[in-house]
């Protein structure tokens, strides 16, 4: 219908851009792949070396005290983790937890400062918001392509893809939380001569903590949701079991591995939510 308009070679442009970035920054990507990959594998292996009973008890005690000394979450954690151990998925659980841990940490460490920047500058907000929209609406599978191009296959590209996918919520919630801090409180801190740093760390961030923690919770959940997708590029863990079951049409194995992911998600979700509650 619009044959008179030449087709733009967008795909080839993107291919060339990815090739250029991969070749130009190979000196950066290769050490990151090797060193960060070693860190991920070492963390998962050391966690796997700890007797499961010890980890289960530690999680149960943590859940007990973080939930206000209530037994519900602690009992669920014990039963759920014992189920995973009973199904011989403990090692896979440790690899999944490692992937979620590092991708979430990267997202929080980078996302909160970016959110603070957005809250302090309308110009920065107007520039970063479309980028966040793009990151959140782009299908998660697309992130696997540059991840593999930059880092090959394995845990590292899985963490990279999960990090990109999971970062927007913590950025948005940090920006929102700080912008919603009462104007009267900010003016009062100015009246008492507080510096910008004092105002941020002693007024704005403490008041915005519930909103920021909600963003952290969503970031962790999104990281966990990438587990199965990351397994498509070689990331170890429960996602690989789900993918293998899908390829072999093994409904039972897929259900067990998927249920293990659900158990981990519920435990992490409840623990992070309890961080927001006062007097815990």
PDB file of C-alpha atoms in Angstrom:
ATOM      1  CA  UNK A   1       0.000   0.000   0.000  1.00  0.00           C
ATOM      2  CA  UNK A   2       2.911   2.306   0.752  1.00  0.00           C
ATOM      3  CA  UNK A   3       5.333   0.774  -1.761  1.00  0.00           C
ATOM      4  CA  UNK A   4       6.629   4.207  -2.686  1.00  0.00           C
ATOM      5  CA  UNK A   5       8.237   4.472   0.774  1.00  0.00           C
ATOM      6  CA  UNK A   6      11.485   2.440   0.923  1.00  0.00           C
ATOM      7  CA  UNK A   7      11.710  -0.095   3.752  1.00  0.00           C
ATOM      8  CA  UNK A   8      14.056   1.055   6.485  1.00  0.00           C
ATOM      9  CA  UNK A   9      16.733  -1.567   7.292  1.00  0.00           C
ATOM     10  CA  UNK A  10      16.149  -1.325  11.053  1.00  0.00           C
ATOM     11  CA  UNK A  11      17.025  -4.981  11.679  1.00  0.00           C
ATOM     12  CA  UNK A  12      20.377  -4.711   9.924  1.00  0.00           C
ATOM     13  CA  UNK A  13      21.148  -1.473  11.762  1.00  0.00           C
ATOM     14  CA  UNK A  14      20.485  -3.142  15.098  1.00  0.00           C
ATOM     15  CA  UNK A  15      22.597  -6.146  14.080  1.00  0.00           C
ATOM     16  CA  UNK A  16      25.482  -3.875  13.164  1.00  0.00           C
ATOM     17  CA  UNK A  17      25.125  -1.906  16.393  1.00  0.00           C
ATOM     18  CA  UNK A  18      25.201  -5.077  18.512  1.00  0.00           C
ATOM     19  CA  UNK A  19      28.242  -6.367  16.600  1.00  0.00           C
ATOM     20  CA  UNK A  20      30.026  -3.044  17.063  1.00  0.00           C
ATOM     21  CA  UNK A  21      29.315  -2.937  20.799  1.00  0.00           C
ATOM     22  CA  UNK A  22      30.343  -6.581  21.222  1.00  0.00           C
ATOM     23  CA  UNK A  23      33.641  -6.130  19.352  1.00  0.00           C
ATOM     24  CA  UNK A  24      34.474  -2.693  20.738  1.00  0.00           C
ATOM     25  CA  UNK A  25      33.845  -3.547  24.377  1.00  0.00           C
ATOM     26  CA  UNK A  26      35.073  -7.126  24.257  1.00  0.00           C
ATOM     27  CA  UNK A  27      37.794  -6.116  26.723  1.00  0.00           C
ATOM     28  CA  UNK A  28      35.000  -5.371  29.233  1.00  0.00           C
ATOM     29  CA  UNK A  29      32.515  -8.153  28.494  1.00  0.00           C
ATOM     30  CA  UNK A  30      35.006 -11.042  28.631  1.00  0.00           C
ATOM     31  CA  UNK A  31      36.387 -10.274  32.131  1.00  0.00           C
ATOM     32  CA  UNK A  32      32.853  -9.641  33.419  1.00  0.00           C
ATOM     33  CA  UNK A  33      31.706 -12.979  31.995  1.00  0.00           C
ATOM     34  CA  UNK A  34      34.641 -14.870  33.494  1.00  0.00           C
ATOM     35  CA  UNK A  35      34.847 -13.185  36.906  1.00  0.00           C
ATOM     36  CA  UNK A  36      31.133 -12.660  37.511  1.00  0.00           C
ATOM     37  CA  UNK A  37      30.411 -16.143  36.230  1.00  0.00           C
ATOM     38  CA  UNK A  38      32.929 -17.527  38.716  1.00  0.00           C
ATOM     39  CA  UNK A  39      31.256 -15.526  41.511  1.00  0.00           C
ATOM     40  CA  UNK A  40      27.806 -16.847  40.615  1.00  0.00           C
ATOM     41  CA  UNK A  41      28.940 -20.462  40.401  1.00  0.00           C
ATOM     42  CA  UNK A  42      30.960 -20.199  43.604  1.00  0.00           C
ATOM     43  CA  UNK A  43      28.051 -18.673  45.510  1.00  0.00           C
ATOM     44  CA  UNK A  44      25.653 -21.376  44.351  1.00  0.00           C
ATOM     45  CA  UNK A  45      28.169 -24.146  45.087  1.00  0.00           C
ATOM     46  CA  UNK A  46      28.888 -22.872  48.596  1.00  0.00           C
ATOM     47  CA  UNK A  47      25.176 -22.569  49.324  1.00  0.00           C
ATOM     48  CA  UNK A  48      24.709 -26.127  48.076  1.00  0.00           C
ATOM     49  CA  UNK A  49      27.452 -27.325  50.439  1.00  0.00           C
ATOM     50  CA  UNK A  50      25.525 -26.090  53.486  1.00  0.00           C
ATOM     51  CA  UNK A  51      23.282 -28.863  54.843  1.00  0.00           C
ATOM     52  CA  UNK A  52      19.695 -28.158  53.735  1.00  0.00           C
ATOM     53  CA  UNK A  53      18.422 -28.574  57.308  1.00  0.00           C
ATOM     54  CA  UNK A  54      20.629 -25.673  58.438  1.00  0.00           C
ATOM     55  CA  UNK A  55      19.309 -23.337  55.728  1.00  0.00           C
ATOM     56  CA  UNK A  56      15.710 -24.417  56.372  1.00  0.00           C
ATOM     57  CA  UNK A  57      16.054 -23.674  60.089  1.00  0.00           C
ATOM     58  CA  UNK A  58      17.713 -20.309  59.421  1.00  0.00           C
ATOM     59  CA  UNK A  59      14.938 -19.301  57.003  1.00  0.00           C
ATOM     60  CA  UNK A  60      12.294 -20.445  59.494  1.00  0.00           C
ATOM     61  CA  UNK A  61      13.852 -18.425  62.341  1.00  0.00           C
ATOM     62  CA  UNK A  62      14.162 -15.386  60.082  1.00  0.00           C
ATOM     63  CA  UNK A  63      10.550 -15.747  58.966  1.00  0.00           C
ATOM     64  CA  UNK A  64       9.383 -16.145  62.578  1.00  0.00           C
ATOM     65  CA  UNK A  65      10.980 -12.928  63.801  1.00  0.00           C
ATOM     66  CA  UNK A  66      10.324 -10.860  60.661  1.00  0.00           C
ATOM     67  CA  UNK A  67       6.625 -11.758  60.751  1.00  0.00           C
ATOM     68  CA  UNK A  68       6.239 -10.469  64.307  1.00  0.00           C
ATOM     69  CA  UNK A  69       6.877 -13.815  66.017  1.00  0.00           C
ATOM     70  CA  UNK A  70       4.026 -15.515  64.182  1.00  0.00           C
ATOM     71  CA  UNK A  71       4.339 -19.129  63.148  1.00  0.00           C
ATOM     72  CA  UNK A  72       2.493 -19.036  59.814  1.00  0.00           C
ATOM     73  CA  UNK A  73       5.329 -18.037  57.490  1.00  0.00           C
ATOM     74  CA  UNK A  74       7.905 -20.047  59.453  1.00  0.00           C
ATOM     75  CA  UNK A  75       5.842 -23.240  59.197  1.00  0.00           C
ATOM     76  CA  UNK A  76       5.164 -22.642  55.496  1.00  0.00           C
ATOM     77  CA  UNK A  77       8.902 -22.091  54.900  1.00  0.00           C
ATOM     78  CA  UNK A  78       9.808 -25.341  56.650  1.00  0.00           C
ATOM     79  CA  UNK A  79       7.194 -27.405  54.810  1.00  0.00           C
ATOM     80  CA  UNK A  80       7.912 -25.782  51.438  1.00  0.00           C
ATOM     81  CA  UNK A  81      11.696 -26.104  51.633  1.00  0.00           C
ATOM     82  CA  UNK A  82      11.455 -29.678  52.924  1.00  0.00           C
ATOM     83  CA  UNK A  83       9.259 -30.455  49.919  1.00  0.00           C
ATOM     84  CA  UNK A  84      11.915 -29.055  47.567  1.00  0.00           C
ATOM     85  CA  UNK A  85      14.623 -31.082  49.295  1.00  0.00           C
ATOM     86  CA  UNK A  86      12.419 -34.189  49.146  1.00  0.00           C
ATOM     87  CA  UNK A  87      12.047 -33.752  45.380  1.00  0.00           C
ATOM     88  CA  UNK A  88      15.863 -33.570  45.012  1.00  0.00           C
ATOM     89  CA  UNK A  89      15.737 -30.012  43.676  1.00  0.00           C
ATOM     90  CA  UNK A  90      17.842 -28.404  46.381  1.00  0.00           C
ATOM     91  CA  UNK A  91      20.901 -27.722  44.219  1.00  0.00           C
ATOM     92  CA  UNK A  92      18.704 -26.201  41.508  1.00  0.00           C
ATOM     93  CA  UNK A  93      17.022 -24.058  44.177  1.00  0.00           C
ATOM     94  CA  UNK A  94      20.401 -22.659  45.238  1.00  0.00           C
ATOM     95  CA  UNK A  95      21.266 -21.716  41.651  1.00  0.00           C
ATOM     96  CA  UNK A  96      17.872 -20.064  41.213  1.00  0.00           C
ATOM     97  CA  UNK A  97      18.277 -18.145  44.461  1.00  0.00           C
ATOM     98  CA  UNK A  98      21.757 -17.017  43.379  1.00  0.00           C
ATOM     99  CA  UNK A  99      20.437 -15.695  40.060  1.00  0.00           C
ATOM    100  CA  UNK A 100      17.613 -13.815  41.790  1.00  0.00           C
ATOM    101  CA  UNK A 101      19.932 -12.511  44.511  1.00  0.00           C
ATOM    102  CA  UNK A 102      22.521 -10.955  42.211  1.00  0.00           C
ATOM    103  CA  UNK A 103      20.117  -9.635  39.578  1.00  0.00           C
ATOM    104  CA  UNK A 104      17.986  -8.037  42.328  1.00  0.00           C
ATOM    105  CA  UNK A 105      21.031  -6.551  44.064  1.00  0.00           C
ATOM    106  CA  UNK A 106      22.238  -5.007  40.801  1.00  0.00           C
ATOM    107  CA  UNK A 107      18.767  -3.651  40.066  1.00  0.00           C
ATOM    108  CA  UNK A 108      18.419  -2.099  43.539  1.00  0.00           C
ATOM    109  CA  UNK A 109      21.961  -0.697  43.702  1.00  0.00           C
ATOM    110  CA  UNK A 110      21.552   0.989  40.306  1.00  0.00           C
ATOM    111  CA  UNK A 111      17.801   1.634  40.384  1.00  0.00           C
ATOM    112  CA  UNK A 112      17.514   3.564  43.656  1.00  0.00           C
ATOM    113  CA  UNK A 113      20.152   6.214  42.719  1.00  0.00           C
ATOM    114  CA  UNK A 114      18.502   6.606  39.301  1.00  0.00           C
ATOM    115  CA  UNK A 115      15.131   7.038  41.023  1.00  0.00           C
ATOM    116  CA  UNK A 116      16.622   9.664  43.338  1.00  0.00           C
ATOM    117  CA  UNK A 117      18.005  11.499  40.300  1.00  0.00           C
ATOM    118  CA  UNK A 118      14.563  11.421  38.662  1.00  0.00           C
ATOM    119  CA  UNK A 119      12.933  12.826  41.813  1.00  0.00           C
ATOM    120  CA  UNK A 120      15.369  15.741  41.919  1.00  0.00           C
ATOM    121  CA  UNK A 121      15.264  16.694  38.258  1.00  0.00           C
ATOM    122  CA  UNK A 122      12.223  17.029  36.032  1.00  0.00           C
ATOM    123  CA  UNK A 123      14.537  16.971  33.021  1.00  0.00           C
ATOM    124  CA  UNK A 124      16.040  13.653  34.099  1.00  0.00           C
ATOM    125  CA  UNK A 125      12.544  12.283  34.725  1.00  0.00           C
ATOM    126  CA  UNK A 126      11.353  13.276  31.256  1.00  0.00           C
ATOM    127  CA  UNK A 127      14.389  11.529  29.712  1.00  0.00           C
ATOM    128  CA  UNK A 128      14.425   8.377  31.844  1.00  0.00           C
ATOM    129  CA  UNK A 129      10.658   7.688  31.857  1.00  0.00           C
ATOM    130  CA  UNK A 130      10.479   6.720  28.152  1.00  0.00           C
ATOM    131  CA  UNK A 131      13.478   4.439  28.684  1.00  0.00           C
ATOM    132  CA  UNK A 132      11.669   2.726  31.561  1.00  0.00           C
ATOM    133  CA  UNK A 133       8.523   2.425  29.433  1.00  0.00           C
ATOM    134  CA  UNK A 134      10.598   0.769  26.721  1.00  0.00           C
ATOM    135  CA  UNK A 135      12.227  -1.611  29.206  1.00  0.00           C
ATOM    136  CA  UNK A 136       8.882  -2.654  30.693  1.00  0.00           C
ATOM    137  CA  UNK A 137       6.965  -3.125  27.440  1.00  0.00           C
ATOM    138  CA  UNK A 138       9.668  -4.920  25.473  1.00  0.00           C
ATOM    139  CA  UNK A 139       9.019  -8.709  25.547  1.00  0.00           C
ATOM    140  CA  UNK A 140      11.342 -10.388  28.041  1.00  0.00           C
ATOM    141  CA  UNK A 141      12.616 -12.828  25.413  1.00  0.00           C
ATOM    142  CA  UNK A 142      14.146  -9.941  23.444  1.00  0.00           C
ATOM    143  CA  UNK A 143      16.583  -9.214  26.278  1.00  0.00           C
ATOM    144  CA  UNK A 144      18.128 -12.642  25.753  1.00  0.00           C
ATOM    145  CA  UNK A 145      19.516 -11.623  22.355  1.00  0.00           C
ATOM    146  CA  UNK A 146      21.971  -8.879  23.470  1.00  0.00           C
ATOM    147  CA  UNK A 147      22.670 -10.854  26.660  1.00  0.00           C
ATOM    148  CA  UNK A 148      23.939 -13.806  24.604  1.00  0.00           C
ATOM    149  CA  UNK A 149      25.781 -11.511  22.185  1.00  0.00           C
ATOM    150  CA  UNK A 150      27.630  -9.757  25.005  1.00  0.00           C
ATOM    151  CA  UNK A 151      28.218 -12.593  27.484  1.00  0.00           C
ATOM    152  CA  UNK A 152      27.659 -15.887  25.663  1.00  0.00           C
ATOM    153  CA  UNK A 153      25.489 -18.483  27.412  1.00  0.00           C
ATOM    154  CA  UNK A 154      25.291 -19.353  31.092  1.00  0.00           C
ATOM    155  CA  UNK A 155      24.376 -17.649  34.346  1.00  0.00           C
ATOM    156  CA  UNK A 156      25.888 -14.247  33.511  1.00  0.00           C
ATOM    157  CA  UNK A 157      23.591 -13.427  30.552  1.00  0.00           C
ATOM    158  CA  UNK A 158      20.695 -14.725  32.649  1.00  0.00           C
ATOM    159  CA  UNK A 159      21.517 -12.239  35.399  1.00  0.00           C
ATOM    160  CA  UNK A 160      21.977  -9.466  32.810  1.00  0.00           C
ATOM    161  CA  UNK A 161      18.587 -10.117  31.187  1.00  0.00           C
ATOM    162  CA  UNK A 162      16.876 -10.384  34.595  1.00  0.00           C
ATOM    163  CA  UNK A 163      18.515  -7.152  35.732  1.00  0.00           C
ATOM    164  CA  UNK A 164      17.289  -5.211  32.699  1.00  0.00           C
ATOM    165  CA  UNK A 165      13.784  -6.645  33.017  1.00  0.00           C
ATOM    166  CA  UNK A 166      13.492  -6.094  36.788  1.00  0.00           C
ATOM    167  CA  UNK A 167      15.032  -2.621  37.239  1.00  0.00           C
ATOM    168  CA  UNK A 168      12.132  -0.291  36.220  1.00  0.00           C
ATOM    169  CA  UNK A 169       9.866  -0.866  39.282  1.00  0.00           C
ATOM    170  CA  UNK A 170      12.468   0.152  41.866  1.00  0.00           C
ATOM    171  CA  UNK A 171      13.359   3.230  39.803  1.00  0.00           C
ATOM    172  CA  UNK A 172       9.734   4.307  39.434  1.00  0.00           C
ATOM    173  CA  UNK A 173       8.804   3.635  43.069  1.00  0.00           C
ATOM    174  CA  UNK A 174      11.860   5.504  44.386  1.00  0.00           C
ATOM    175  CA  UNK A 175      10.997   8.509  42.258  1.00  0.00           C
ATOM    176  CA  UNK A 176       7.342   8.335  43.316  1.00  0.00           C
ATOM    177  CA  UNK A 177       8.123   7.883  47.014  1.00  0.00           C
ATOM    178  CA  UNK A 178      10.449  10.867  47.245  1.00  0.00           C
ATOM    179  CA  UNK A 179       8.122  13.113  45.233  1.00  0.00           C
ATOM    180  CA  UNK A 180       5.252  12.217  47.587  1.00  0.00           C
ATOM    181  CA  UNK A 181       7.120  13.308  50.717  1.00  0.00           C
ATOM    182  CA  UNK A 182       5.176  16.066  52.458  1.00  0.00           C
ATOM    183  CA  UNK A 183       6.165  19.524  51.293  1.00  0.00           C
ATOM    184  CA  UNK A 184       5.831  20.768  54.886  1.00  0.00           C
ATOM    185  CA  UNK A 185       8.491  18.319  56.066  1.00  0.00           C
ATOM    186  CA  UNK A 186      10.864  19.372  53.318  1.00  0.00           C
ATOM    187  CA  UNK A 187      10.306  23.053  54.099  1.00  0.00           C
ATOM    188  CA  UNK A 188      10.811  22.407  57.801  1.00  0.00           C
ATOM    189  CA  UNK A 189      14.153  20.713  57.119  1.00  0.00           C
ATOM    190  CA  UNK A 190      15.157  23.673  54.952  1.00  0.00           C
ATOM    191  CA  UNK A 191      14.153  26.048  57.748  1.00  0.00           C
ATOM    192  CA  UNK A 192      16.438  24.210  60.171  1.00  0.00           C
ATOM    193  CA  UNK A 193      19.334  24.587  57.762  1.00  0.00           C
ATOM    194  CA  UNK A 194      19.589  20.990  56.550  1.00  0.00           C
ATOM    195  CA  UNK A 195      21.909  20.418  53.624  1.00  0.00           C
ATOM    196  CA  UNK A 196      20.692  18.636  50.526  1.00  0.00           C
ATOM    197  CA  UNK A 197      22.385  15.417  51.658  1.00  0.00           C
ATOM    198  CA  UNK A 198      20.899  15.638  55.156  1.00  0.00           C
ATOM    199  CA  UNK A 199      17.465  16.346  53.728  1.00  0.00           C
ATOM    200  CA  UNK A 200      17.708  13.316  51.434  1.00  0.00           C
ATOM    201  CA  UNK A 201      19.007  10.774  53.943  1.00  0.00           C
ATOM    202  CA  UNK A 202      17.247  11.982  57.097  1.00  0.00           C
ATOM    203  CA  UNK A 203      13.897  13.170  55.745  1.00  0.00           C
ATOM    204  CA  UNK A 204      13.031  12.099  52.220  1.00  0.00           C
ATOM    205  CA  UNK A 205      14.390   8.541  52.074  1.00  0.00           C
ATOM    206  CA  UNK A 206      13.027   7.520  55.520  1.00  0.00           C
ATOM    207  CA  UNK A 207       9.592   8.917  54.634  1.00  0.00           C
ATOM    208  CA  UNK A 208       9.700   7.254  51.203  1.00  0.00           C
ATOM    209  CA  UNK A 209      10.902   3.897  52.572  1.00  0.00           C
ATOM    210  CA  UNK A 210       7.519   2.072  52.350  1.00  0.00           C
ATOM    211  CA  UNK A 211       7.124   3.034  48.701  1.00  0.00           C
ATOM    212  CA  UNK A 212      10.746   2.208  47.875  1.00  0.00           C
ATOM    213  CA  UNK A 213      10.477  -1.182  49.578  1.00  0.00           C
ATOM    214  CA  UNK A 214       7.359  -1.918  47.542  1.00  0.00           C
ATOM    215  CA  UNK A 215       9.467  -1.259  44.450  1.00  0.00           C
ATOM    216  CA  UNK A 216      12.221  -3.539  45.759  1.00  0.00           C
ATOM    217  CA  UNK A 217       9.643  -6.266  46.324  1.00  0.00           C
ATOM    218  CA  UNK A 218       8.361  -5.945  42.760  1.00  0.00           C
ATOM    219  CA  UNK A 219      11.914  -5.986  41.414  1.00  0.00           C
ATOM    220  CA  UNK A 220      12.682  -9.239  43.237  1.00  0.00           C
ATOM    221  CA  UNK A 221       9.477 -10.821  41.961  1.00  0.00           C
ATOM    222  CA  UNK A 222      10.267  -9.794  38.381  1.00  0.00           C
ATOM    223  CA  UNK A 223      13.778 -11.252  38.728  1.00  0.00           C
ATOM    224  CA  UNK A 224      12.224 -14.507  39.857  1.00  0.00           C
ATOM    225  CA  UNK A 225       9.787 -14.454  36.952  1.00  0.00           C
ATOM    226  CA  UNK A 226      12.771 -14.467  34.562  1.00  0.00           C
ATOM    227  CA  UNK A 227      14.116 -17.761  35.928  1.00  0.00           C
ATOM    228  CA  UNK A 228      12.479 -19.961  33.283  1.00  0.00           C
ATOM    229  CA  UNK A 229      13.239 -17.544  30.444  1.00  0.00           C
ATOM    230  CA  UNK A 230      16.891 -17.247  31.522  1.00  0.00           C
ATOM    231  CA  UNK A 231      17.203 -21.035  31.403  1.00  0.00           C
ATOM    232  CA  UNK A 232      16.787 -20.797  27.622  1.00  0.00           C
ATOM    233  CA  UNK A 233      20.274 -19.277  27.415  1.00  0.00           C
ATOM    234  CA  UNK A 234      21.954 -21.706  29.756  1.00  0.00           C
ATOM    235  CA  UNK A 235      21.180 -20.344  33.220  1.00  0.00           C
ATOM    236  CA  UNK A 236      21.130 -23.148  35.778  1.00  0.00           C
ATOM    237  CA  UNK A 237      18.382 -23.643  38.328  1.00  0.00           C
ATOM    238  CA  UNK A 238      14.750 -24.614  38.575  1.00  0.00           C
ATOM    239  CA  UNK A 239      13.965 -22.856  35.312  1.00  0.00           C
ATOM    240  CA  UNK A 240      16.091 -25.383  33.449  1.00  0.00           C
ATOM    241  CA  UNK A 241      13.995 -28.196  34.931  1.00  0.00           C
ATOM    242  CA  UNK A 242      10.808 -26.481  33.768  1.00  0.00           C
ATOM    243  CA  UNK A 243      12.252 -25.940  30.290  1.00  0.00           C
ATOM    244  CA  UNK A 244      13.433 -29.546  30.081  1.00  0.00           C
ATOM    245  CA  UNK A 245      10.005 -30.797  31.153  1.00  0.00           C
ATOM    246  CA  UNK A 246       8.374 -28.579  28.522  1.00  0.00           C
ATOM    247  CA  UNK A 247      10.628 -29.913  25.773  1.00  0.00           C
ATOM    248  CA  UNK A 248       9.920 -33.520  26.773  1.00  0.00           C
ATOM    249  CA  UNK A 249       6.215 -32.983  27.551  1.00  0.00           C
ATOM    250  CA  UNK A 250       6.748 -34.216  31.126  1.00  0.00           C
ATOM    251  CA  UNK A 251       3.859 -32.587  32.959  1.00  0.00           C
ATOM    252  CA  UNK A 252       4.764 -34.019  36.362  1.00  0.00           C
ATOM    253  CA  UNK A 253       8.382 -32.859  36.369  1.00  0.00           C
ATOM    254  CA  UNK A 254       7.339 -29.445  35.092  1.00  0.00           C
ATOM    255  CA  UNK A 255       4.699 -29.097  37.799  1.00  0.00           C
ATOM    256  CA  UNK A 256       7.125 -30.031  40.593  1.00  0.00           C
ATOM    257  CA  UNK A 257       9.812 -27.593  39.402  1.00  0.00           C
ATOM    258  CA  UNK A 258       7.234 -24.852  38.846  1.00  0.00           C
ATOM    259  CA  UNK A 259       5.764 -25.453  42.300  1.00  0.00           C
ATOM    260  CA  UNK A 260       9.246 -25.130  43.801  1.00  0.00           C
ATOM    261  CA  UNK A 261       9.594 -21.721  42.109  1.00  0.00           C
ATOM    262  CA  UNK A 262       6.215 -20.703  43.580  1.00  0.00           C
ATOM    263  CA  UNK A 263       7.353 -21.724  47.083  1.00  0.00           C
ATOM    264  CA  UNK A 264      10.538 -19.658  46.755  1.00  0.00           C
ATOM    265  CA  UNK A 265       8.547 -16.695  45.399  1.00  0.00           C
ATOM    266  CA  UNK A 266       6.065 -16.758  48.301  1.00  0.00           C
ATOM    267  CA  UNK A 267       8.814 -16.952  50.931  1.00  0.00           C
ATOM    268  CA  UNK A 268      10.817 -14.092  49.410  1.00  0.00           C
ATOM    269  CA  UNK A 269       7.675 -12.001  48.838  1.00  0.00           C
ATOM    270  CA  UNK A 270       6.473 -12.343  52.430  1.00  0.00           C
ATOM    271  CA  UNK A 271       9.916 -11.666  53.887  1.00  0.00           C
ATOM    272  CA  UNK A 272      10.411  -8.487  51.855  1.00  0.00           C
ATOM    273  CA  UNK A 273       6.873  -7.317  52.656  1.00  0.00           C
ATOM    274  CA  UNK A 274       7.574  -7.732  56.376  1.00  0.00           C
ATOM    275  CA  UNK A 275      10.578  -5.434  56.046  1.00  0.00           C
ATOM    276  CA  UNK A 276       8.043  -2.657  55.531  1.00  0.00           C
ATOM    277  CA  UNK A 277       6.061  -3.298  58.669  1.00  0.00           C
ATOM    278  CA  UNK A 278       6.873  -1.287  61.810  1.00  0.00           C
ATOM    279  CA  UNK A 279       7.987  -2.867  65.064  1.00  0.00           C
ATOM    280  CA  UNK A 280       9.288  -6.052  63.466  1.00  0.00           C
TER     281      UNK A 280
END
